[in-house]
């Protein structure tokens, strides 16, 4: 019988899994050695905002006539465009200020931001339907529904950012209790209910939220200066 032989011991590859690092990546811990940077997210978001506005204005068709009567026919479309343009501008402004206080991002932030952009990308559709049907009940309801979902998506984005940055950061101090964000959702819900009584009453409440946010929100700027 041949002598027993042994294969030489092969080197093994040690795979070390740092559980804390994985959890940190999920929750957005600021202790990561190489956190994601926010530059590409901001650039992508700015591009989407610009495209949304472009699509909305392209949906506006010039009247066939050359008198005031012809302009009156497209007035509902124009007014719905103005309201949506203001809303997109508000979201872009708040998004820009928000990320001035953001130091790092993670995968959860990327998906939350995409979730927000999804609802904002529906603005051209609901705006066009609203104006073309002269503020009929169902288009006004759908428009309000998209406004609410965009507000909820923005709220989720802020909460995920706060989880990643912690309660003692400049971001958390700037956001505070977010009273304006919460009261906006309440007004949206009242507006949806009001549509069943009058479509114009619902539109008036949607416009009230826009007016509420037209006043520059300087919480983040003040916090960063301090």
GROMACS .gro file of C-alpha atoms in nm, residues 25-162:
model
  138
   25UNK     CA    1  -2.466   5.197   0.514
   26UNK     CA    2  -2.835   5.116   0.544
   27UNK     CA    3  -2.910   5.387   0.799
   28UNK     CA    4  -2.668   5.640   0.661
   29UNK     CA    5  -2.424   5.655   0.949
   30UNK     CA    6  -2.187   5.949   0.938
   31UNK     CA    7  -1.906   5.728   1.074
   32UNK     CA    8  -1.845   5.554   0.743
   33UNK     CA    9  -1.486   5.588   0.617
   34UNK     CA   10  -1.597   5.667   0.260
   35UNK     CA   11  -1.950   5.813   0.263
   36UNK     CA   12  -2.132   5.889  -0.061
   37UNK     CA   13  -2.110   6.242  -0.188
   38UNK     CA   14  -2.419   6.440  -0.281
   39UNK     CA   15  -2.298   6.608  -0.600
   40UNK     CA   16  -2.444   6.362  -0.851
   41UNK     CA   17  -2.778   6.349  -0.669
   42UNK     CA   18  -2.808   6.728  -0.680
   43UNK     CA   19  -2.709   6.745  -1.047
   44UNK     CA   20  -2.955   6.471  -1.145
   45UNK     CA   21  -3.236   6.632  -0.944
   46UNK     CA   22  -3.172   6.974  -1.099
   47UNK     CA   23  -3.195   6.816  -1.444
   48UNK     CA   24  -3.529   6.653  -1.363
   49UNK     CA   25  -3.669   6.979  -1.227
   50UNK     CA   26  -3.567   7.157  -1.548
   51UNK     CA   27  -3.723   6.885  -1.765
   52UNK     CA   28  -4.051   6.900  -1.572
   53UNK     CA   29  -4.082   7.274  -1.631
   54UNK     CA   30  -3.990   7.233  -1.997
   55UNK     CA   31  -4.255   6.967  -2.053
   56UNK     CA   32  -4.520   7.178  -1.882
   57UNK     CA   33  -4.456   7.483  -2.097
   58UNK     CA   34  -4.447   7.274  -2.414
   59UNK     CA   35  -4.792   7.143  -2.327
   60UNK     CA   36  -4.929   7.496  -2.364
   61UNK     CA   37  -5.052   7.543  -2.719
   62UNK     CA   38  -5.083   7.884  -2.880
   63UNK     CA   39  -5.443   7.989  -2.957
   64UNK     CA   40  -5.556   7.981  -3.320
   65UNK     CA   41  -5.720   8.323  -3.304
   66UNK     CA   42  -5.560   8.664  -3.274
   67UNK     CA   43  -5.806   8.829  -3.036
   68UNK     CA   44  -5.878   8.832  -2.664
   69UNK     CA   45  -6.151   8.572  -2.703
   70UNK     CA   46  -5.891   8.324  -2.825
   71UNK     CA   47  -5.672   8.400  -2.524
   72UNK     CA   48  -5.964   8.341  -2.288
   73UNK     CA   49  -5.993   7.987  -2.420
   74UNK     CA   50  -5.640   7.901  -2.309
   75UNK     CA   51  -5.659   8.094  -1.980
   76UNK     CA   52  -5.739   7.784  -1.767
   77UNK     CA   53  -5.436   7.606  -1.913
   78UNK     CA   54  -5.216   7.906  -1.842
   79UNK     CA   55  -5.339   7.941  -1.483
   80UNK     CA   56  -5.281   7.573  -1.410
   81UNK     CA   57  -4.930   7.610  -1.557
   82UNK     CA   58  -4.859   7.908  -1.331
   83UNK     CA   59  -4.969   7.719  -1.019
   84UNK     CA   60  -4.762   7.414  -1.109
   85UNK     CA   61  -4.460   7.627  -1.204
   86UNK     CA   62  -4.474   7.789  -0.861
   87UNK     CA   63  -4.493   7.448  -0.695
   88UNK     CA   64  -4.198   7.310  -0.892
   89UNK     CA   65  -4.003   7.624  -0.805
   90UNK     CA   66  -4.085   7.582  -0.437
   91UNK     CA   67  -3.970   7.219  -0.437
   92UNK     CA   68  -3.650   7.305  -0.623
   93UNK     CA   69  -3.579   7.590  -0.381
   94UNK     CA   70  -3.641   7.378  -0.071
   95UNK     CA   71  -3.448   7.084  -0.218
   96UNK     CA   72  -3.151   7.313  -0.287
   97UNK     CA   73  -3.153   7.460   0.064
   98UNK     CA   74  -3.201   7.120   0.224
   99UNK     CA   75  -2.893   6.972   0.061
  100UNK     CA   76  -2.680   7.269   0.163
  101UNK     CA   77  -2.693   7.120   0.514
  102UNK     CA   78  -2.645   6.760   0.399
  103UNK     CA   79  -2.294   6.624   0.452
  104UNK     CA   80  -2.331   6.276   0.306
  105UNK     CA   81  -2.592   6.046   0.155
  106UNK     CA   82  -2.656   5.674   0.120
  107UNK     CA   83  -2.865   5.434  -0.085
  108UNK     CA   84  -3.180   5.505   0.115
  109UNK     CA   85  -3.145   5.877   0.040
  110UNK     CA   86  -3.105   5.804  -0.331
  111UNK     CA   87  -3.427   5.604  -0.341
  112UNK     CA   88  -3.616   5.857  -0.129
  113UNK     CA   89  -3.504   6.132  -0.366
  114UNK     CA   90  -3.618   5.926  -0.667
  115UNK     CA   91  -3.951   5.874  -0.493
  116UNK     CA   92  -3.991   6.252  -0.465
  117UNK     CA   93  -3.892   6.306  -0.829
  118UNK     CA   94  -4.145   6.044  -0.940
  119UNK     CA   95  -4.438   6.238  -0.795
  120UNK     CA   96  -4.302   6.568  -0.923
  121UNK     CA   97  -4.265   6.419  -1.271
  122UNK     CA   98  -4.644   6.370  -1.276
  123UNK     CA   99  -4.697   6.746  -1.256
  124UNK     CA  100  -4.702   6.796  -1.637
  125UNK     CA  101  -4.974   6.532  -1.677
  126UNK     CA  102  -5.205   6.651  -1.399
  127UNK     CA  103  -5.143   7.015  -1.492
  128UNK     CA  104  -5.242   6.956  -1.852
  129UNK     CA  105  -5.549   6.752  -1.759
  130UNK     CA  106  -5.653   7.017  -1.507
  131UNK     CA  107  -5.634   7.304  -1.754
  132UNK     CA  108  -5.780   7.124  -2.055
  133UNK     CA  109  -6.090   7.025  -1.858
  134UNK     CA  110  -6.140   7.368  -1.700
  135UNK     CA  111  -6.094   7.250  -1.341
  136UNK     CA  112  -6.348   6.969  -1.343
  137UNK     CA  113  -6.382   6.775  -1.018
  138UNK     CA  114  -6.183   6.462  -1.102
  139UNK     CA  115  -5.879   6.644  -1.248
  140UNK     CA  116  -5.875   6.874  -0.944
  141UNK     CA  117  -5.888   6.571  -0.713
  142UNK     CA  118  -5.603   6.401  -0.897
  143UNK     CA  119  -5.399   6.721  -0.893
  144UNK     CA  120  -5.445   6.746  -0.517
  145UNK     CA  121  -5.356   6.380  -0.476
  146UNK     CA  122  -5.025   6.433  -0.656
  147UNK     CA  123  -4.956   6.740  -0.439
  148UNK     CA  124  -5.012   6.536  -0.124
  149UNK     CA  125  -4.792   6.248  -0.240
  150UNK     CA  126  -4.513   6.489  -0.335
  151UNK     CA  127  -4.534   6.644   0.012
  152UNK     CA  128  -4.524   6.301   0.175
  153UNK     CA  129  -4.226   6.200  -0.041
  154UNK     CA  130  -4.039   6.515   0.063
  155UNK     CA  131  -4.119   6.442   0.427
  156UNK     CA  132  -3.979   6.089   0.389
  157UNK     CA  133  -3.663   6.225   0.226
  158UNK     CA  134  -3.607   6.466   0.514
  159UNK     CA  135  -3.664   6.196   0.776
  160UNK     CA  136  -3.413   5.960   0.611
  161UNK     CA  137  -3.157   6.239   0.596
  162UNK     CA  138  -3.215   6.312   0.965
   0.00000   0.00000   0.00000
